[in-house]
Coordinates of C-alpha atoms in Angstrom, one line a residue:
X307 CA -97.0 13.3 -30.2
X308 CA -94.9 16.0 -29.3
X309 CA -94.9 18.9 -31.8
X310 CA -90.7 18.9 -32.1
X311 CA -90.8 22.1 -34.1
X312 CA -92.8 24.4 -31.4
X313 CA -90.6 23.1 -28.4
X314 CA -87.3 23.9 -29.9
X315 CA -88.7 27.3 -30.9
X316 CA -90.1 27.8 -27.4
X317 CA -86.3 27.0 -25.9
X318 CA -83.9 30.0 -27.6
X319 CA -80.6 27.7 -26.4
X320 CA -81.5 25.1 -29.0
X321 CA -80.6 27.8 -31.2
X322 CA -76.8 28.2 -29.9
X323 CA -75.9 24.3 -28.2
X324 CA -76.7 20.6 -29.1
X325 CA -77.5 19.6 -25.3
X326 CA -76.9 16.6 -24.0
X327 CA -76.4 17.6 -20.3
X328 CA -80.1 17.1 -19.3
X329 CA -79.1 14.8 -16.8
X330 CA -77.5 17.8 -15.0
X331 CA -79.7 20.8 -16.2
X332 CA -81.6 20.9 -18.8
X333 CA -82.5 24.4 -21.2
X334 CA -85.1 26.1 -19.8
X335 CA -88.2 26.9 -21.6
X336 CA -88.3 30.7 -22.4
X337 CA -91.5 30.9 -20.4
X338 CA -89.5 29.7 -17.4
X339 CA -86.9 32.2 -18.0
X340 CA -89.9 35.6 -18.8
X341 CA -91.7 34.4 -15.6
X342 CA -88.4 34.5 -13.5
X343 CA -87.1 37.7 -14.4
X344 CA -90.8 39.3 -14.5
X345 CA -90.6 38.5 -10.8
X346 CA -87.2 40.0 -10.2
X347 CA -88.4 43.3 -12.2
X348 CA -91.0 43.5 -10.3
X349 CA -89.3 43.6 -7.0
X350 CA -87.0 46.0 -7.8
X351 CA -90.1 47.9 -8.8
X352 CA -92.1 47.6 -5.3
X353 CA -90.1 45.1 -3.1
X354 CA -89.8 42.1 -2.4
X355 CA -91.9 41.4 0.2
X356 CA -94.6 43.3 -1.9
X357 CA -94.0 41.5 -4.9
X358 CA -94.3 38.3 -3.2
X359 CA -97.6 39.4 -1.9
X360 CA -99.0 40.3 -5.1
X361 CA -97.8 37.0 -6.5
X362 CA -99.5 35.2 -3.8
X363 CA -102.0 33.3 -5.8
X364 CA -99.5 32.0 -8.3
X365 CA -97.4 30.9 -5.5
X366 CA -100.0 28.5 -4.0
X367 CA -100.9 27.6 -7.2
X368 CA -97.1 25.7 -7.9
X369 CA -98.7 23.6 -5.2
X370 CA -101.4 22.5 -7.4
X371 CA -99.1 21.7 -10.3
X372 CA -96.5 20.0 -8.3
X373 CA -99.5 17.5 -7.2
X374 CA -100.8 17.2 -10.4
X375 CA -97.3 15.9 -11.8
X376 CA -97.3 13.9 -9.1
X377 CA -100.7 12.4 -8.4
X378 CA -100.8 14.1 -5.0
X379 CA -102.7 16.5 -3.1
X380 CA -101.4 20.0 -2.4
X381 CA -101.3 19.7 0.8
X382 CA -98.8 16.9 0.5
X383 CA -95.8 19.1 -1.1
X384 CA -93.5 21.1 0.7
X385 CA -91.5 23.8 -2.3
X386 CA -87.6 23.2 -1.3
X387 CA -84.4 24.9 -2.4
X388 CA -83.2 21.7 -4.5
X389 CA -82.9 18.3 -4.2
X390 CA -80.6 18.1 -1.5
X391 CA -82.3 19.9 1.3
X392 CA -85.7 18.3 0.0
X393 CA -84.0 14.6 0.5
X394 CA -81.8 15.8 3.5
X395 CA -85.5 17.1 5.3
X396 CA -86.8 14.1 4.7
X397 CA -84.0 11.8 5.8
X398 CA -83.1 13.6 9.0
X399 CA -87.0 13.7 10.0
X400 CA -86.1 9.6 11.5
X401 CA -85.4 9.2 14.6
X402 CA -82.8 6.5 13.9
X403 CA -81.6 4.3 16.8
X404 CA -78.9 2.7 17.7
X405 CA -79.3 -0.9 15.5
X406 CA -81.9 0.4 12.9
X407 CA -81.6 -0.7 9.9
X408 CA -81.6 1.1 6.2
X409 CA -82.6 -1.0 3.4
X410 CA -80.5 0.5 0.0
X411 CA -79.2 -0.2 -3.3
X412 CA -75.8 -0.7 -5.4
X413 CA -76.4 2.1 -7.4
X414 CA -77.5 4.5 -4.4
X415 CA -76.1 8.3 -5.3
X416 CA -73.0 9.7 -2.6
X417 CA -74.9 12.2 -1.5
X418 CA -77.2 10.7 -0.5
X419 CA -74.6 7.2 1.2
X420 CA -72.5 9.9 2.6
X421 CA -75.4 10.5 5.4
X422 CA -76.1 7.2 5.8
X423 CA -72.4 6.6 6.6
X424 CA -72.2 9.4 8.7
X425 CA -75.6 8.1 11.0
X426 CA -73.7 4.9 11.4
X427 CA -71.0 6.5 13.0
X428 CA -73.3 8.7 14.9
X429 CA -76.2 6.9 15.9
X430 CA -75.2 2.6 14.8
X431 CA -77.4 3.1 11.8
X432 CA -76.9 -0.1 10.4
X433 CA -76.6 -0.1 6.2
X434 CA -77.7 -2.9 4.1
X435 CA -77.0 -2.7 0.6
X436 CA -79.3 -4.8 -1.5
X437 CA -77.9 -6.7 -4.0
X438 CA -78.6 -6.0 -8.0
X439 CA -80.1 -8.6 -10.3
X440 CA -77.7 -9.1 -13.6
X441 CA -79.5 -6.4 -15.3
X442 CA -78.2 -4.4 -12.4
X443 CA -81.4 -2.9 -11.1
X444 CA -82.0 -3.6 -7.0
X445 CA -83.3 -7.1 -6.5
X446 CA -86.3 -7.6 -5.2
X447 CA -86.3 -11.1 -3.8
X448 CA -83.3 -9.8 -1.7
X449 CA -85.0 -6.5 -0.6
X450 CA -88.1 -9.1 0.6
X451 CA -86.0 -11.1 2.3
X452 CA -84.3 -8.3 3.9
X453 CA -87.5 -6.7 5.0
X454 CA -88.4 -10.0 6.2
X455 CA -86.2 -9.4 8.8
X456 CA -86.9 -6.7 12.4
X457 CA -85.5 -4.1 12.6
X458 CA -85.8 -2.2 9.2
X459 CA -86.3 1.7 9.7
X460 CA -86.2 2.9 6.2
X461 CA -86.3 1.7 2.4
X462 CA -84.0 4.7 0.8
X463 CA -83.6 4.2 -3.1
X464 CA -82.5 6.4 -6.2
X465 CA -85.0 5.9 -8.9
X466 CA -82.7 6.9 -12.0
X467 CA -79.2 6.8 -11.1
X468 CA -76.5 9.2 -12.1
X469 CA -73.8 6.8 -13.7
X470 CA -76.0 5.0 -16.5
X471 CA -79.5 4.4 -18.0
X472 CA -80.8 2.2 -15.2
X473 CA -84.3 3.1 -13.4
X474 CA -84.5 0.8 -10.6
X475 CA -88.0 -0.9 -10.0
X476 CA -89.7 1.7 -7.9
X477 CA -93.5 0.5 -7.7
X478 CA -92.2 -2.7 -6.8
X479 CA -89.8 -1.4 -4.3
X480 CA -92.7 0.6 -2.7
X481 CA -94.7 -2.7 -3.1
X482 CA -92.5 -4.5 -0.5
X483 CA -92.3 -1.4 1.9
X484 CA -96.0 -1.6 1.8
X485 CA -96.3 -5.0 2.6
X486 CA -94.0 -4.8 5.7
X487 CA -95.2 -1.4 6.9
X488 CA -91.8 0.4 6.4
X489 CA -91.2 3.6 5.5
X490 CA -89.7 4.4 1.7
X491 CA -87.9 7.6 0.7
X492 CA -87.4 7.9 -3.2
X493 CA -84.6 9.7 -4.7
X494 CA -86.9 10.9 -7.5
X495 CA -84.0 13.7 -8.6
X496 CA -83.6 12.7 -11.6
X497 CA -86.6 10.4 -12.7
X498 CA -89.3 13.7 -12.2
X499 CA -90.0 14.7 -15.6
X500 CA -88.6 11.8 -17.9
X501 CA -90.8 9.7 -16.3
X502 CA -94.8 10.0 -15.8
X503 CA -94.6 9.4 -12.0
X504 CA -97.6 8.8 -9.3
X505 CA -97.3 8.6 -5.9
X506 CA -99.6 6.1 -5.5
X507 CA -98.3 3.8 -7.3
X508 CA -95.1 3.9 -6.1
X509 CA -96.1 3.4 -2.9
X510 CA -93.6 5.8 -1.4
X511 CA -94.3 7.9 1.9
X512 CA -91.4 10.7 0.8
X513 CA -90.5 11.7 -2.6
X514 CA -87.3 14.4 -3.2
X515 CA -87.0 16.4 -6.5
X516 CA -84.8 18.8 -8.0
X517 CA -86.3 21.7 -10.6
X518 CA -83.2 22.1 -13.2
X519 CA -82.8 18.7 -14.4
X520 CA -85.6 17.0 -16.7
X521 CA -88.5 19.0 -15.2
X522 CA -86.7 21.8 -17.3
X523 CA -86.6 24.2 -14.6
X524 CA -84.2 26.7 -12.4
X525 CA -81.2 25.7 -10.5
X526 CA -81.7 26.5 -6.8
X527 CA -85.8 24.8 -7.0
X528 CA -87.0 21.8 -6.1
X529 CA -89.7 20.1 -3.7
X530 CA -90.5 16.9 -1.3
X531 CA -94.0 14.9 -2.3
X532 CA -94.5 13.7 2.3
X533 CA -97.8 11.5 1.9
X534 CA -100.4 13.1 4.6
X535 CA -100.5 10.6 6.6
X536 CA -97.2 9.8 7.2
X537 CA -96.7 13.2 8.0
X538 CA -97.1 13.0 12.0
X539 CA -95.0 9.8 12.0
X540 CA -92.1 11.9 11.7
X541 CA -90.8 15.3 12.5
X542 CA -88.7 18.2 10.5
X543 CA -84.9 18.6 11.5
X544 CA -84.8 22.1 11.8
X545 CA -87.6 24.4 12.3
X546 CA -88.7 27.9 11.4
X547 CA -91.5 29.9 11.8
X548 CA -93.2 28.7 8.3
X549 CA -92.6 25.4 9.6
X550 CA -94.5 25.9 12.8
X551 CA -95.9 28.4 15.3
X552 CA -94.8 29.4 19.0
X553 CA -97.7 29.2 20.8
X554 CA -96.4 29.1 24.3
X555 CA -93.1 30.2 25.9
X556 CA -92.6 26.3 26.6
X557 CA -94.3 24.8 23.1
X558 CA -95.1 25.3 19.3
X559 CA -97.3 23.9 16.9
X560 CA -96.1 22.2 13.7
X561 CA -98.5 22.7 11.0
X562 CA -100.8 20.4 9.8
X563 CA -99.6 20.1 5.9
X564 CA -96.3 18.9 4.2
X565 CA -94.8 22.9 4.9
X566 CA -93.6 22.3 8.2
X567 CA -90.6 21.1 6.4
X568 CA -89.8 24.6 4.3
X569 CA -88.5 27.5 5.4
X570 CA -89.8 30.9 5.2
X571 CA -87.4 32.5 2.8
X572 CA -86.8 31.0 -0.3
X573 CA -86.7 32.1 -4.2
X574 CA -89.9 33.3 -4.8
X575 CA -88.8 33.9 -8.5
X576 CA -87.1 30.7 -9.0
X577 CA -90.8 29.1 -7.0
X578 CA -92.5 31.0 -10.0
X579 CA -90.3 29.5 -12.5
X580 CA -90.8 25.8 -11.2
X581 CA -94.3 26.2 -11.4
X582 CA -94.0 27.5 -15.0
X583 CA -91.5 24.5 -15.7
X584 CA -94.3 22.5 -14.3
X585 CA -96.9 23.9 -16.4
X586 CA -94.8 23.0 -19.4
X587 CA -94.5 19.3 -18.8
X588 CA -98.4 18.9 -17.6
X589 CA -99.0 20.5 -21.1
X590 CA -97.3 18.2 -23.2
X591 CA -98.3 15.4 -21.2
X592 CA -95.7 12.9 -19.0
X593 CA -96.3 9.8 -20.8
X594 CA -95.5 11.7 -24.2
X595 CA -92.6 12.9 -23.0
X596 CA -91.1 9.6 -21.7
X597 CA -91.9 8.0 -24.8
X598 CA -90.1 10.5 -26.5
X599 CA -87.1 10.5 -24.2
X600 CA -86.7 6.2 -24.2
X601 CA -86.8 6.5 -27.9
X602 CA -83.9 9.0 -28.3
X603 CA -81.7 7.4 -25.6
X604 CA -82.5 4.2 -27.2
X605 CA -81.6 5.3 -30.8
X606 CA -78.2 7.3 -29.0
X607 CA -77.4 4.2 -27.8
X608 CA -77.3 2.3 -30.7
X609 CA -75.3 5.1 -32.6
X610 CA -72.6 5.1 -29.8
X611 CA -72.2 0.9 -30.0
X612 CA -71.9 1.2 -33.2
X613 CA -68.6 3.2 -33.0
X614 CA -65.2 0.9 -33.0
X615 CA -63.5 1.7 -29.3
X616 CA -66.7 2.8 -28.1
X617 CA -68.2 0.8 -25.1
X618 CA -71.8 1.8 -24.0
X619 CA -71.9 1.1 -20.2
X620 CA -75.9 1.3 -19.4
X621 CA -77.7 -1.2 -17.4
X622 CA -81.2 -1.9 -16.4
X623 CA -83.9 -3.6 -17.6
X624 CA -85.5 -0.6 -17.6
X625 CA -83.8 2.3 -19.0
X626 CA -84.3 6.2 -19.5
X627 CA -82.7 9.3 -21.3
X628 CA -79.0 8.9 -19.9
X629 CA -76.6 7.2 -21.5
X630 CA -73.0 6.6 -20.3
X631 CA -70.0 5.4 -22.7
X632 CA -66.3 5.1 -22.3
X633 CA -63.9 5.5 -25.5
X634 CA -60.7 3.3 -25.4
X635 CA -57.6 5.3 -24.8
X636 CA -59.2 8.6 -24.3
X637 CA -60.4 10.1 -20.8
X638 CA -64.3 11.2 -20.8
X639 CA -63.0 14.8 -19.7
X640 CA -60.8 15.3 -22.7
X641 CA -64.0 13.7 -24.8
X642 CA -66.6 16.4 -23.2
X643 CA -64.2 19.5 -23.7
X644 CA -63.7 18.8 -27.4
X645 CA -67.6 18.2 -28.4
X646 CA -67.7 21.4 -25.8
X647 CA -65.5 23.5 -28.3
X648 CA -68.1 22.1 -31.3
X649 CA -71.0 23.2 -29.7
X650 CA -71.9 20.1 -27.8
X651 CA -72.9 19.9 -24.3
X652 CA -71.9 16.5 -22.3
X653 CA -71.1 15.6 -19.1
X654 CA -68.6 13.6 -17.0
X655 CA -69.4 10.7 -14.2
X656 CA -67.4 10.8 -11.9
X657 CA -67.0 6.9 -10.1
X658 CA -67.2 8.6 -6.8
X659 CA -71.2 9.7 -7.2
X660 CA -71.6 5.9 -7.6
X661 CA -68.6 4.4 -5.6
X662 CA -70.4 0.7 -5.0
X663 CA -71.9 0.4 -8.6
X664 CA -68.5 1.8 -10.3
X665 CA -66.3 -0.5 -8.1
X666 CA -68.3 -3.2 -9.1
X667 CA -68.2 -2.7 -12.4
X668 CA -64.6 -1.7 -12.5
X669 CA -65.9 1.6 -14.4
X670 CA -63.5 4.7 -14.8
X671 CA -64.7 8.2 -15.8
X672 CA -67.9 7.9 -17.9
X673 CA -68.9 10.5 -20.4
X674 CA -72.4 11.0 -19.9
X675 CA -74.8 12.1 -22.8
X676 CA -78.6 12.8 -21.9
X677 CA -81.1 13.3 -24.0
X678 CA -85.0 15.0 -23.5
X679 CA -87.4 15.5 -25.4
X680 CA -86.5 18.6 -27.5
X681 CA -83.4 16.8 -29.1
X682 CA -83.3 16.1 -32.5
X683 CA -82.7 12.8 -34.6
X684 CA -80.4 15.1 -36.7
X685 CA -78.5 16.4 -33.5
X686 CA -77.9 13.0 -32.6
X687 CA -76.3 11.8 -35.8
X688 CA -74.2 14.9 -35.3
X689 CA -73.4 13.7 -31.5
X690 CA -72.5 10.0 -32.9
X691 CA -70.2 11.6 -35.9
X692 CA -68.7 14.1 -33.6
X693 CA -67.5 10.6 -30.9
X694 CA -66.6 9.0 -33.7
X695 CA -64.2 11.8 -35.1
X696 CA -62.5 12.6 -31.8
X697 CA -62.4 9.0 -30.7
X698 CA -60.8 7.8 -34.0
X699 CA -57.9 10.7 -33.5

């Protein structure tokens, strides 16, 4: 059980907003935000370089934590700016061919389609979107019988997606790629830290997370989980010298561990605060805290279909902390800045971060509410009568 009282007193912003924007960033721990700014004091006291230097054991041991969230080794996580240049790193490490083709779902996140459209226009990547089932999660009968076919380079999925509750069947996903010897890259951005995640049994050679969204820590952090031995199967896009060493006017040397995809300047504080973050969750334990988080999304759920003009737009068998909902005759914009003037922090999905799933479903601007663990049942009765007084209006 998580002890509800002590982790709203360890986050001063419960104090000031009712936050339902997890989904984007969640509130930071206080202990993220001492730890960050202790760093930042401390290289304005002796440098930066210096500080970084003394903090050297703390550093490497983020590394630890990371693989302990993850069910990894330390060896097999490379720290990252955010999500982005964690999932781009590990994207742009293929060498994709003319004809190769990339296995992906309905609900895949634009970010991450946009490259894949701009490699077909490059290089003839070939896409294959997989179909979804009714619940709307990716099908995996189709995906076999994709895979079944040559010529597959990559399975590229996002776990949790954006625009809705859905978490797409990952282990079983990683299952097939097994089974056919192809790689899988998993958008884990916003699954790490609502959901109790191992490596091993999702089956996935890459892994991309962000910091600032459920894992409660700083914007401008994240990591990518590269399983060791898939590591020499493909190389880094860009290199530096963290990445590897010039050994010879004519050669270098990648190194031997999941680093050859960072660079060697990067936020040392916000590193420090990611680890702390990580800390946090490990603490309270990852199964807790999904329990926790299903059970508040689920009981938000049923508050919001309960309002008349209210339409609750989640799909998946298998759902998590965010919850999407339209309002009839009012745009989700107008919806978020009035809850924002109470107090209330929401945000809006755009169709465009989703374009195949919204188009499919015909769905316009979604207001997007989502919960963690240091909610309360009280600040979601408040959330429900808040809807329900602007949406009557």
């Amino acid at each position: 059980m998580i002890d509800l009282a002590k982790v709203r007193a360890d986050t001063a912003a419960c104090k000031n907003v009712l936050h339902l924007n997890n989904a984007g960033a969640a509130l930071m721990p206080d202990a993220v935000v001492v730890r960050q700014l202790a760093h930042i004091h401390r290289e304005a006291e002796i440098g930066g370089y210096e500080a970084a230097r003394e903090a050297a054991d703390e550093i490497d041991l983020v590394y630890n934590s990371i693989a302990r969230l993850l069910n990894a080794a330390p060896d097999e996580i490379a720290l990252m700016e955010n999500a982005t240049a964690a999932w781009n790193a590990a994207f742009f490490a293929f060498d994709f061919q003319p004809g190769d083709r990339l296995l992906t779902g309905e609900a895949e996140y634009a970010s991450n389609y946009l490259n894949y459209l701009k490699l077909a226009r490059t290089k003839g990547l070939v896409i294959e979107t997989i179909p979804s089932t009714a619940e709307g999660e990716l099908s995996i009968p189709n995906l076999e019988a994709a895979c079944a076919k040559p010529g597959v380079k990559l399975i590229a999925v996002t776990h949790v997606p954006t625009n809705g509750g859905l978490v797409n069947p990952a282990e079983e996903i990683g299952r097939v790629a097994r089974a056919h010897s192809i790689p899988f890259l998993l958008d884990a951005c916003q699954s790490a830290g609502q959901i109790d995640l191992d490596v091993e049994k999702l089956g996935c050679d890459l892994l991309s997370v962000t910091g600032r969204k459920y894992l409660r820590g700083p914007r401008g952090s994240g990591f990518l989980y590269v399983r060791r031995g898939f590591l020499d199967r493909i190389e880094p896009p860009s290199l530096d010298l963290r990445a590897a060493r010039w050994v010879a006017a004519d050669r270098y040397e990648l190194r031997p561990d999941a680093k050859r995809f960072e660079n060697w300047e990067y936020n040392y504080a916000a590193v420090l605060g990611l680890g702390t973050a990580v800390d946090y969750a490990l603490a309270l334990g990852l199964p807790e805290i999904e329990a926790r988080v299903g059970a508040l999304a689920n009981g938000l759920r049923e508050r919001l279909a309960a309002l008349p003009g209210v339409t609750v737009q989640d799909i998946g068998s298998r759902r998590c902390g965010i919850c999407v909902f339209q309002a009839e005759g009012m745009e989700a914009s107008e919806i978020r800045e009035r809850l924002s003037a109470q107090g209330i922090n929401t945000s809006v999905s755009d169709p465009n971060s989703t374009l195949l799933d919204a188009t499919k479903r015909r769905l316009r601007d979604l207001l997007r509410a989502s919960v963690h663990y240091y909610n309360s049942e009280e600040e979601l009765d408040r959330f429900a009568a808040a809807v329900g007084s602007i949406t009557a209006t």
